[in-house]
PDB file of C-alpha atoms in Angstrom:
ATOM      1  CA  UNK A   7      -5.280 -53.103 -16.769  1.00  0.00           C
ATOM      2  CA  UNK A   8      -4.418 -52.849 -12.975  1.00  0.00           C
ATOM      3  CA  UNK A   9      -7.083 -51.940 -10.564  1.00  0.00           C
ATOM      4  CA  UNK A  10      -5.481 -49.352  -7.636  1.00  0.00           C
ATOM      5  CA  UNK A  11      -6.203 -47.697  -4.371  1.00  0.00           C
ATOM      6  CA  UNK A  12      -6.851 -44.437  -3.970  1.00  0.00           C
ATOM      7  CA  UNK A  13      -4.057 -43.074  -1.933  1.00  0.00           C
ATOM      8  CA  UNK A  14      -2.751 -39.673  -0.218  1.00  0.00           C
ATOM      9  CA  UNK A  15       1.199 -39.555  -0.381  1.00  0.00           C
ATOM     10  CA  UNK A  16       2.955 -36.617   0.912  1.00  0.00           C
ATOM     11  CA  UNK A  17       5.347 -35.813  -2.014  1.00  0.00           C
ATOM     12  CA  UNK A  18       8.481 -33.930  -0.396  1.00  0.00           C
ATOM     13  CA  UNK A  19      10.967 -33.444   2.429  1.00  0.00           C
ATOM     14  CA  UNK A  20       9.557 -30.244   3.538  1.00  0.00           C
ATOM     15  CA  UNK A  21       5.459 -31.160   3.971  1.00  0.00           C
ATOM     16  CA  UNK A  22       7.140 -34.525   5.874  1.00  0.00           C
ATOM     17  CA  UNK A  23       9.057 -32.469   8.397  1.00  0.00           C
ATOM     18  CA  UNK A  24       6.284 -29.943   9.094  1.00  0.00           C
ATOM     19  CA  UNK A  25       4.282 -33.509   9.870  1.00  0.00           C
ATOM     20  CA  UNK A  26       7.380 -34.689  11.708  1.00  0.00           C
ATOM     21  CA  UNK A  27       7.495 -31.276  13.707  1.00  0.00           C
ATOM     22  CA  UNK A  28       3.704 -29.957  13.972  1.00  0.00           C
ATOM     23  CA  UNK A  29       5.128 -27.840  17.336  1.00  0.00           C
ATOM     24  CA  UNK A  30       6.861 -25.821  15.003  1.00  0.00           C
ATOM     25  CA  UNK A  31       4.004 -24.992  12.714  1.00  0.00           C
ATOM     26  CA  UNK A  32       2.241 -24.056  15.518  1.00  0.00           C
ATOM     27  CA  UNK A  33       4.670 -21.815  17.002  1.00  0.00           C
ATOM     28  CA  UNK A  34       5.127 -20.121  14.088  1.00  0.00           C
ATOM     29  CA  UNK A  35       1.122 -19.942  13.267  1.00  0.00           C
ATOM     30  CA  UNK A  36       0.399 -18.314  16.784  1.00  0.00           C
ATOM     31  CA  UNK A  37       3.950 -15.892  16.455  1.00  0.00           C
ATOM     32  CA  UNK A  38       2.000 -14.889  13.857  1.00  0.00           C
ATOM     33  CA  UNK A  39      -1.245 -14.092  15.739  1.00  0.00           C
ATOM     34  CA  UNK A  40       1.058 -12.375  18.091  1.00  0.00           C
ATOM     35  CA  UNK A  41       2.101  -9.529  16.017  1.00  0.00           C
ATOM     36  CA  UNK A  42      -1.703  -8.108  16.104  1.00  0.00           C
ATOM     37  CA  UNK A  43      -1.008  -7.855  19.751  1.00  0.00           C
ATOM     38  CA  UNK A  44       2.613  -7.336  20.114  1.00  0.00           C
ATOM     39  CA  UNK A  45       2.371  -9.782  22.780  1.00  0.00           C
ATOM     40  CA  UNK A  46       5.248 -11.599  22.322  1.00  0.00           C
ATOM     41  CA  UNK A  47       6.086 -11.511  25.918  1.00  0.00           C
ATOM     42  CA  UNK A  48       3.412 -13.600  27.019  1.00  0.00           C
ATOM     43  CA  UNK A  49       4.580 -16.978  25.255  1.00  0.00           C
ATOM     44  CA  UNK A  50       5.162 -19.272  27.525  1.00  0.00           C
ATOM     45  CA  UNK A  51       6.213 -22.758  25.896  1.00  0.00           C
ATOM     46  CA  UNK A  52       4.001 -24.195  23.170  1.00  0.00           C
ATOM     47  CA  UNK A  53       0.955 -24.833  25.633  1.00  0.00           C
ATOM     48  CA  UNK A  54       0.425 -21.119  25.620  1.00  0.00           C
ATOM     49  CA  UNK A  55       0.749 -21.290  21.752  1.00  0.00           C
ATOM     50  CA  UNK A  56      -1.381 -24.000  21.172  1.00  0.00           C
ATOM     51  CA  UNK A  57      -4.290 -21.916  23.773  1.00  0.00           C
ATOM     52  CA  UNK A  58      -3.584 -18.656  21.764  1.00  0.00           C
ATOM     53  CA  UNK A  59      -4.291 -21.077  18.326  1.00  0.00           C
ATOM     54  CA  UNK A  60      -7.366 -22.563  19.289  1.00  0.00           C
ATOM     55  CA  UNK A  61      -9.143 -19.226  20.664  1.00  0.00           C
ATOM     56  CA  UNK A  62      -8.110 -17.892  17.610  1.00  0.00           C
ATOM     57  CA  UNK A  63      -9.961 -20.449  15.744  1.00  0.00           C
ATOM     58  CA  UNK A  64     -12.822 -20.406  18.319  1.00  0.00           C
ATOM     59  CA  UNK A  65     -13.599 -16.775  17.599  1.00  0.00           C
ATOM     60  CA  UNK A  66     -13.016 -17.102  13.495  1.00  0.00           C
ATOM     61  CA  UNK A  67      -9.593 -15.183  13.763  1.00  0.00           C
ATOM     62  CA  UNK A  68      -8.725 -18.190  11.593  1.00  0.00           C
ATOM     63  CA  UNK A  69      -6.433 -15.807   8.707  1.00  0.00           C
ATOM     64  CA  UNK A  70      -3.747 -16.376  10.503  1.00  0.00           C
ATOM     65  CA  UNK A  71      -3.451 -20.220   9.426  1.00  0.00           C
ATOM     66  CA  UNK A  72      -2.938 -18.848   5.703  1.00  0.00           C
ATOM     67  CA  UNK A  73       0.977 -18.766   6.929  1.00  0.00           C
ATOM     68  CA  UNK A  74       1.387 -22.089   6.773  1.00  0.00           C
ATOM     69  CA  UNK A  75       1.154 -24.790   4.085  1.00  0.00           C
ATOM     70  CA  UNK A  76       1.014 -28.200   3.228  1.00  0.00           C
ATOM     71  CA  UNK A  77       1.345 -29.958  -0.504  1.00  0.00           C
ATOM     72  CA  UNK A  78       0.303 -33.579  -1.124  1.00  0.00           C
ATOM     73  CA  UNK A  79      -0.532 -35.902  -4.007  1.00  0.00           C
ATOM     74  CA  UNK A  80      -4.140 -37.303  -4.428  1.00  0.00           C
ATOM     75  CA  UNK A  81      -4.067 -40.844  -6.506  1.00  0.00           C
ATOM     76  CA  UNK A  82      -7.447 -40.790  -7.262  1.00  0.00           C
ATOM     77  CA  UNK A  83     -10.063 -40.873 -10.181  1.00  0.00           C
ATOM     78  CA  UNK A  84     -10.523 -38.978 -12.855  1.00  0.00           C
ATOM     79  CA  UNK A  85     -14.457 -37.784 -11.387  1.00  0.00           C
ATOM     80  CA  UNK A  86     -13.064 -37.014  -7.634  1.00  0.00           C
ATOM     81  CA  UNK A  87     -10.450 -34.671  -9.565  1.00  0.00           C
ATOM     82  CA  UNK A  88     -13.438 -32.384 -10.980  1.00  0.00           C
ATOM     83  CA  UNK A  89     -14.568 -32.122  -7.261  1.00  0.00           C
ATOM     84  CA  UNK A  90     -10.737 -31.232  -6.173  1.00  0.00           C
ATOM     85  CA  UNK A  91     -10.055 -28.522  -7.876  1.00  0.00           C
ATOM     86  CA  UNK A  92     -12.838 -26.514  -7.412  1.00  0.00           C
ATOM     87  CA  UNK A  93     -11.792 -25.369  -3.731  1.00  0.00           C
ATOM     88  CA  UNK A  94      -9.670 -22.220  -3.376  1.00  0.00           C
ATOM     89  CA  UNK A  95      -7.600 -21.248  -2.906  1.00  0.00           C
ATOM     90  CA  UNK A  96      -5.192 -24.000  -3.625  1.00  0.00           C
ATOM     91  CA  UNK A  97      -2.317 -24.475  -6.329  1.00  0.00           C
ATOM     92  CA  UNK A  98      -2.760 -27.669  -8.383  1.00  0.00           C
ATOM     93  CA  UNK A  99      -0.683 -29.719 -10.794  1.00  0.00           C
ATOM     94  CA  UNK A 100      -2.033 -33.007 -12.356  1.00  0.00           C
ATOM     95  CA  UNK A 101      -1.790 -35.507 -14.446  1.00  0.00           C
ATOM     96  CA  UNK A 102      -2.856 -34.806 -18.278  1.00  0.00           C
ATOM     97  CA  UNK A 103      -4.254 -37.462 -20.720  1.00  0.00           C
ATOM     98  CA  UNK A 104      -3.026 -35.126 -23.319  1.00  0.00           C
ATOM     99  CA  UNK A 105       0.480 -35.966 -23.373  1.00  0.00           C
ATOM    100  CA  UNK A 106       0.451 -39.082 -21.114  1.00  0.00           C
ATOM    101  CA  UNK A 107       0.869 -42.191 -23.688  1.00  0.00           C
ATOM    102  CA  UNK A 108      -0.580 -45.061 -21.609  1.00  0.00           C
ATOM    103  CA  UNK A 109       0.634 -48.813 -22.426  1.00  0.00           C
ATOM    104  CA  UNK A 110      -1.602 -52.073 -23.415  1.00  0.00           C
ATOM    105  CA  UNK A 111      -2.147 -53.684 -19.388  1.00  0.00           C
ATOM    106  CA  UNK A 112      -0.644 -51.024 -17.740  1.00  0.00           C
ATOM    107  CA  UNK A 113      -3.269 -48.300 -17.492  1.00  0.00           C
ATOM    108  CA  UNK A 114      -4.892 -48.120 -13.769  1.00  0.00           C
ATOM    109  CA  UNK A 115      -8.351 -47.348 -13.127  1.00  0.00           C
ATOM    110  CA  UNK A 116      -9.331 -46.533  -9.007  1.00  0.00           C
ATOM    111  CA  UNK A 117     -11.412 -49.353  -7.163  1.00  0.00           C
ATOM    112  CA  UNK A 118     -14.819 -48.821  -6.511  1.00  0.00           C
ATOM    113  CA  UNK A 119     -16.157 -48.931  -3.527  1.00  0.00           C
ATOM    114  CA  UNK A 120     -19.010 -51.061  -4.302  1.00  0.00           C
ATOM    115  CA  UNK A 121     -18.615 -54.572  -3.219  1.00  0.00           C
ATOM    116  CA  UNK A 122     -21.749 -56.352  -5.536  1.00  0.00           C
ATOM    117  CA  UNK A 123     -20.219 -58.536  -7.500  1.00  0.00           C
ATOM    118  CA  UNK A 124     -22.652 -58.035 -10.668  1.00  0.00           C
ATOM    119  CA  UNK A 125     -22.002 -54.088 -10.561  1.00  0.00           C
ATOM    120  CA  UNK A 126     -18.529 -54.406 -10.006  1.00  0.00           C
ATOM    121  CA  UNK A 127     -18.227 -57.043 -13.137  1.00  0.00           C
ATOM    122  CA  UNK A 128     -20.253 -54.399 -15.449  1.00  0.00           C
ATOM    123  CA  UNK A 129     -17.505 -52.233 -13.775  1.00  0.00           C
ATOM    124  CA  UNK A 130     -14.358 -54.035 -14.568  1.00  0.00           C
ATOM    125  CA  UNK A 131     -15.289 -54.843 -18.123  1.00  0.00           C
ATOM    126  CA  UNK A 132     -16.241 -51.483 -19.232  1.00  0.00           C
ATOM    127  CA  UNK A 133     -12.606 -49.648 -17.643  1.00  0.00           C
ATOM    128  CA  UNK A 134     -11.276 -53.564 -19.840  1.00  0.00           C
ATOM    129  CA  UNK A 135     -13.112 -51.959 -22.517  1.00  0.00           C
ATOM    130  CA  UNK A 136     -11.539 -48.325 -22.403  1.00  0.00           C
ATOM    131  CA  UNK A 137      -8.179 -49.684 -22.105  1.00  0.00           C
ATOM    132  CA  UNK A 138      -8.646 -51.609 -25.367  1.00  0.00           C
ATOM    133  CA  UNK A 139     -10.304 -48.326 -27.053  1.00  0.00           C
ATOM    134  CA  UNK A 140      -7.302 -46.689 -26.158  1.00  0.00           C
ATOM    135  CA  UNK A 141      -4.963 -48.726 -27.281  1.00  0.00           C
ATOM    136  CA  UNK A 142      -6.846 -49.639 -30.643  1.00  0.00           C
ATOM    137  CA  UNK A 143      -7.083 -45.544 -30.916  1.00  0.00           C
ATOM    138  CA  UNK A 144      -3.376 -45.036 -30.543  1.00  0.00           C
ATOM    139  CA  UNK A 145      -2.803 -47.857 -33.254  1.00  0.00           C
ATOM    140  CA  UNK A 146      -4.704 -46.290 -35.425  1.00  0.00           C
ATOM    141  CA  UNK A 147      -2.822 -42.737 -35.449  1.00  0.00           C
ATOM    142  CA  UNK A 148      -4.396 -40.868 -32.747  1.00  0.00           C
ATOM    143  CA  UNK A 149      -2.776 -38.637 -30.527  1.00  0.00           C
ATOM    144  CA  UNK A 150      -2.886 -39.186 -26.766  1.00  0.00           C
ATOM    145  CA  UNK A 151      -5.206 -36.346 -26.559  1.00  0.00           C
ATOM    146  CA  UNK A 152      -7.624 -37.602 -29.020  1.00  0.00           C
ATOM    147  CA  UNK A 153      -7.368 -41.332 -27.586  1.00  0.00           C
ATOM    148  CA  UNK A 154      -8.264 -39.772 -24.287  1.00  0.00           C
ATOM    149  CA  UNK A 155     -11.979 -39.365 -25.592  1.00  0.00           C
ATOM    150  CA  UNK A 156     -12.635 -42.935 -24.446  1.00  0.00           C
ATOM    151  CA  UNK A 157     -11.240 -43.252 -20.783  1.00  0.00           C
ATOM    152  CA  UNK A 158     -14.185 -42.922 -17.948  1.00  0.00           C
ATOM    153  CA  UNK A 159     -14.220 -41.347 -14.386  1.00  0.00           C
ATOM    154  CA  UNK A 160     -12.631 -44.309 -13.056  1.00  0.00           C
ATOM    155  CA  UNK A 161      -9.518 -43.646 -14.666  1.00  0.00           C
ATOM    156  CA  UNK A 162      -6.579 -42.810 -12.475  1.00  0.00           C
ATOM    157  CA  UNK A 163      -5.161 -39.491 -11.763  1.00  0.00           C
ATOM    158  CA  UNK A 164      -2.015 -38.333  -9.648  1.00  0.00           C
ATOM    159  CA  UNK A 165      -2.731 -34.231  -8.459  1.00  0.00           C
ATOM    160  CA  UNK A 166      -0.720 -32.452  -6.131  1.00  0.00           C
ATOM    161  CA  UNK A 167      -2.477 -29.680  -3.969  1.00  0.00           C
ATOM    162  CA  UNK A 168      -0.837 -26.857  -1.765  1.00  0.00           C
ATOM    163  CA  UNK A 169      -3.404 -25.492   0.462  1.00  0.00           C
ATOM    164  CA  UNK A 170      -2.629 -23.149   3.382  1.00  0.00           C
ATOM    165  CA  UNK A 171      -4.246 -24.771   6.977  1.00  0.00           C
ATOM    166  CA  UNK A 172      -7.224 -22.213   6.446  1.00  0.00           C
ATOM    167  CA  UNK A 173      -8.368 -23.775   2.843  1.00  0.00           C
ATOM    168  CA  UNK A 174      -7.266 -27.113   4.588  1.00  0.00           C
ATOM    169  CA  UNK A 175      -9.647 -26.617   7.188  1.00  0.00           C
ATOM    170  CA  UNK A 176     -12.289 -25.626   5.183  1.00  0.00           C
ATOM    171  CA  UNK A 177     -12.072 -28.583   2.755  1.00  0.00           C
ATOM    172  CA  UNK A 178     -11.889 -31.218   4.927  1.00  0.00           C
ATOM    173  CA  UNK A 179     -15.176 -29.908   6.443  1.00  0.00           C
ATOM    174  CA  UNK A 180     -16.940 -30.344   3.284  1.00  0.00           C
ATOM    175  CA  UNK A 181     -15.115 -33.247   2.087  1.00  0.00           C
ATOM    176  CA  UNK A 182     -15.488 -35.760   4.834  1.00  0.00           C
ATOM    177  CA  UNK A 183     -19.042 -35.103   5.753  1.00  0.00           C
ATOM    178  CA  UNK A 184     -21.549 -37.101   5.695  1.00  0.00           C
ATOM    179  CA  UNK A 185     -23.192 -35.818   2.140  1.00  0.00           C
ATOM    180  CA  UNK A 186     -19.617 -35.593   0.037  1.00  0.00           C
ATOM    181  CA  UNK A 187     -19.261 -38.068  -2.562  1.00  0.00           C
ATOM    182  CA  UNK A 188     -17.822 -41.569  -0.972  1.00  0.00           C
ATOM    183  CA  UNK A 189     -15.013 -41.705  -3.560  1.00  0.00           C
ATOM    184  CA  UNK A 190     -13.550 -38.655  -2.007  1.00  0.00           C
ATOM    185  CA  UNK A 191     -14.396 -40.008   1.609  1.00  0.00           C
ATOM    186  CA  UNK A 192     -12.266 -42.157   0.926  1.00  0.00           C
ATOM    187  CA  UNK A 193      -9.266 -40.260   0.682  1.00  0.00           C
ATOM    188  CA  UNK A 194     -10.389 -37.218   2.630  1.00  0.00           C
ATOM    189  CA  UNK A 195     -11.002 -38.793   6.021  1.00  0.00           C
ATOM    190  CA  UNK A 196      -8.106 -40.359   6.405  1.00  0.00           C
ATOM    191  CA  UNK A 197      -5.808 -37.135   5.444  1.00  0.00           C
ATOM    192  CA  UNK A 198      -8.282 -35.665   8.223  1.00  0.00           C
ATOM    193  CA  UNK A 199      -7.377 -38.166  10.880  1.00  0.00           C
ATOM    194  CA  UNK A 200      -4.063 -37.123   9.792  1.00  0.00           C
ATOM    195  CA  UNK A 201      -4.330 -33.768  10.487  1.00  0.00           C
ATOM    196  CA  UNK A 202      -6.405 -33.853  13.970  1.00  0.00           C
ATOM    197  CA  UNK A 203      -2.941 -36.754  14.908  1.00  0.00           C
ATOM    198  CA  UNK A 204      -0.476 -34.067  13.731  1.00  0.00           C
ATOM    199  CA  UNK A 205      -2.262 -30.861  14.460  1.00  0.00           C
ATOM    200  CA  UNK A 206      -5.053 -31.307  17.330  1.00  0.00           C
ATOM    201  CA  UNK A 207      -5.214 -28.117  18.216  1.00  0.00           C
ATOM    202  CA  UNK A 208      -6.171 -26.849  14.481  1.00  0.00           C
ATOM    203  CA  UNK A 209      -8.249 -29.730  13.590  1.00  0.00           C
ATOM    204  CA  UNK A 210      -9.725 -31.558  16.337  1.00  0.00           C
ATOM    205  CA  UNK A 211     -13.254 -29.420  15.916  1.00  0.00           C
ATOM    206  CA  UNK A 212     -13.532 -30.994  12.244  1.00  0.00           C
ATOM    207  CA  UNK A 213     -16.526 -33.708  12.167  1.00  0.00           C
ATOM    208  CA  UNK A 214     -16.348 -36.410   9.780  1.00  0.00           C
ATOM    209  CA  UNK A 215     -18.777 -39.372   8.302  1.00  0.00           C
ATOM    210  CA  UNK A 216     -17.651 -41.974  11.396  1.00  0.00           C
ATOM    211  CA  UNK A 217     -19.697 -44.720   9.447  1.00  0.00           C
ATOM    212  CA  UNK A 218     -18.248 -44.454   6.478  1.00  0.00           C
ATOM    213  CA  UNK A 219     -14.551 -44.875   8.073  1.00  0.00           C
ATOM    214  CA  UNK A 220     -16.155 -48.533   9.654  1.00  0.00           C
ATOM    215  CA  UNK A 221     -16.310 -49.518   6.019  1.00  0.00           C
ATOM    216  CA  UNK A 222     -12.408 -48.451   4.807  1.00  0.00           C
ATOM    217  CA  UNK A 223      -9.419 -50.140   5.146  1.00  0.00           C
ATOM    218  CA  UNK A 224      -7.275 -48.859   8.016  1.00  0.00           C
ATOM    219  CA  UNK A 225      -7.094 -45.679   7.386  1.00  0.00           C
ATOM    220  CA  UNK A 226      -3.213 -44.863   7.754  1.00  0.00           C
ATOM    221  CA  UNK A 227      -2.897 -47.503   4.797  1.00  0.00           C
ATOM    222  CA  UNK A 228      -4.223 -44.762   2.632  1.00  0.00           C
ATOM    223  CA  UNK A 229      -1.596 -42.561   3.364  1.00  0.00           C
ATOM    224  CA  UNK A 230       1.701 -42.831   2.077  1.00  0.00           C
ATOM    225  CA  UNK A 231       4.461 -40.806   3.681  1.00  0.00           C
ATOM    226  CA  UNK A 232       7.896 -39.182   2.064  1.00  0.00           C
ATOM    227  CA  UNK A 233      10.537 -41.548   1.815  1.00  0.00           C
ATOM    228  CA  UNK A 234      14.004 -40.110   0.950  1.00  0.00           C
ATOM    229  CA  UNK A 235      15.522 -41.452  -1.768  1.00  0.00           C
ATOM    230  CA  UNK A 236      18.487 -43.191  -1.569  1.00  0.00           C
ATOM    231  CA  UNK A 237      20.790 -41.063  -3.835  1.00  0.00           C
ATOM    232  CA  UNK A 238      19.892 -37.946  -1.093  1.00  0.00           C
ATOM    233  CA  UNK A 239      20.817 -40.464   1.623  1.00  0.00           C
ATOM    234  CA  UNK A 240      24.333 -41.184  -0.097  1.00  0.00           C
ATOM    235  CA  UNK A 241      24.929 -37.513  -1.213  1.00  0.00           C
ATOM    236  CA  UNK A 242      24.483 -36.813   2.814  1.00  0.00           C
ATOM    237  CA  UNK A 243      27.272 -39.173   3.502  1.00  0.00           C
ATOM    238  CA  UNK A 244      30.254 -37.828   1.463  1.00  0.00           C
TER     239      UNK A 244
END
């Protein structure tokens, strides 16, 4: 059994550059604003962009942010996942226990966040125990999605969300206050700080649970950027 960290990774070339080059999404997001107007004229270097941006926001003009989008991968739990995909709109893609065969000692559960050590003993021993009711279940016959019956909530899951910067807004609102559930804290608030570093002007506005974050790891250590691999880097060079 290996106990992981929940993480945020962004999972392709195309999210990374939009991250590497937010001026561009933001030309593009207030070009778009533009056309209501056909006042096209009146850009003036991204400055005036980034003003025509936020009073759209300011005034709840926000449907022009639907032209833009963003896909990452959640490594999370199997419980946070339930509270995931029930924000639209958003396309999702995850991991499935019904065709997934896990191996003996290699299944992953996600860390709590607890820190007793009596609760997180009676923790660890009962994922211990659904990793061996897993295994003893697929040595007896049973088909991944049978075996599945015995996993719990702390059972890691990889899902990939695409969510234009409207939805993205609008999640992160909900998801990093003060009242969401702490196990998606954890990965919300830091793909927030992300944002507001990347994308000021779009996200800046967004409040988050600031006493929770005192309590996280650094929280650019939960986010894990596109690396390309190294077959792309040598099919570049011929």
């Amino acid at each position: 059994m290996k106990i992981v960290k929940p993480m945020v990774i962004v999972p392709n070339k195309l999210t990374q550059y939009k991250l590497d080059n937010p001026n561009e999404v933001i030309d593009f997001l207030a070009n778009s604003a533009r056309i209501s107007y056909q006042s096209f004229e009146k850009k003036n270097g991204i400055e005036t962009e980034e003003r025509l941006l936020k009073n759209c926001i300011k005034n709840g003009h926000t449907s022009i942010l639907e032209h833009e989008s963003l896909t990452f991968d959640f490594i999370t739990d199997r419980g946070v996942s339930h509270e995931l995909v029930r924000h639209r709109l958003a396309s999702y893609v995850q991991e499935s226990t019904r065709y997934v065969k896990y191996e003996n000692g290699e299944m992953e559960f996600i860390r709590p966040i607890f820190s007793n050590t009596d609760m997180y003993d009676v923790w660890f021993q009962s994922c211990l125990d659904c990793e061996t009711a897993y295994i003893h279940m697929r040595e007896a016959g049973a088909q991944p999605q049978e075996a599945r019956e015995v996993l719990n909530n702390s059972f890691k899951t990889q899902i990939r969300i695409t969510r234009n910067f409207r939805a993205m807004r609008e999640f992160l609102s909900l998801r990093c206050a003060k009242p969401a559930h702490p196990h998606i804290k954890e990965i919300c608030i830091p793909l927030l700080l992300l944002m507001k570093q990347k994308f000021p002007v779009i996200f800046d506005d967004i409040k988050y649970d600031e006493e929770f974050l005192e309590h996280m790891d650094p929280w650019s250590s939960y986010i894990k950027e596109f690396v390309i691999p190294v077959k792309y880097l040598e099919e570049g060079e011929h």
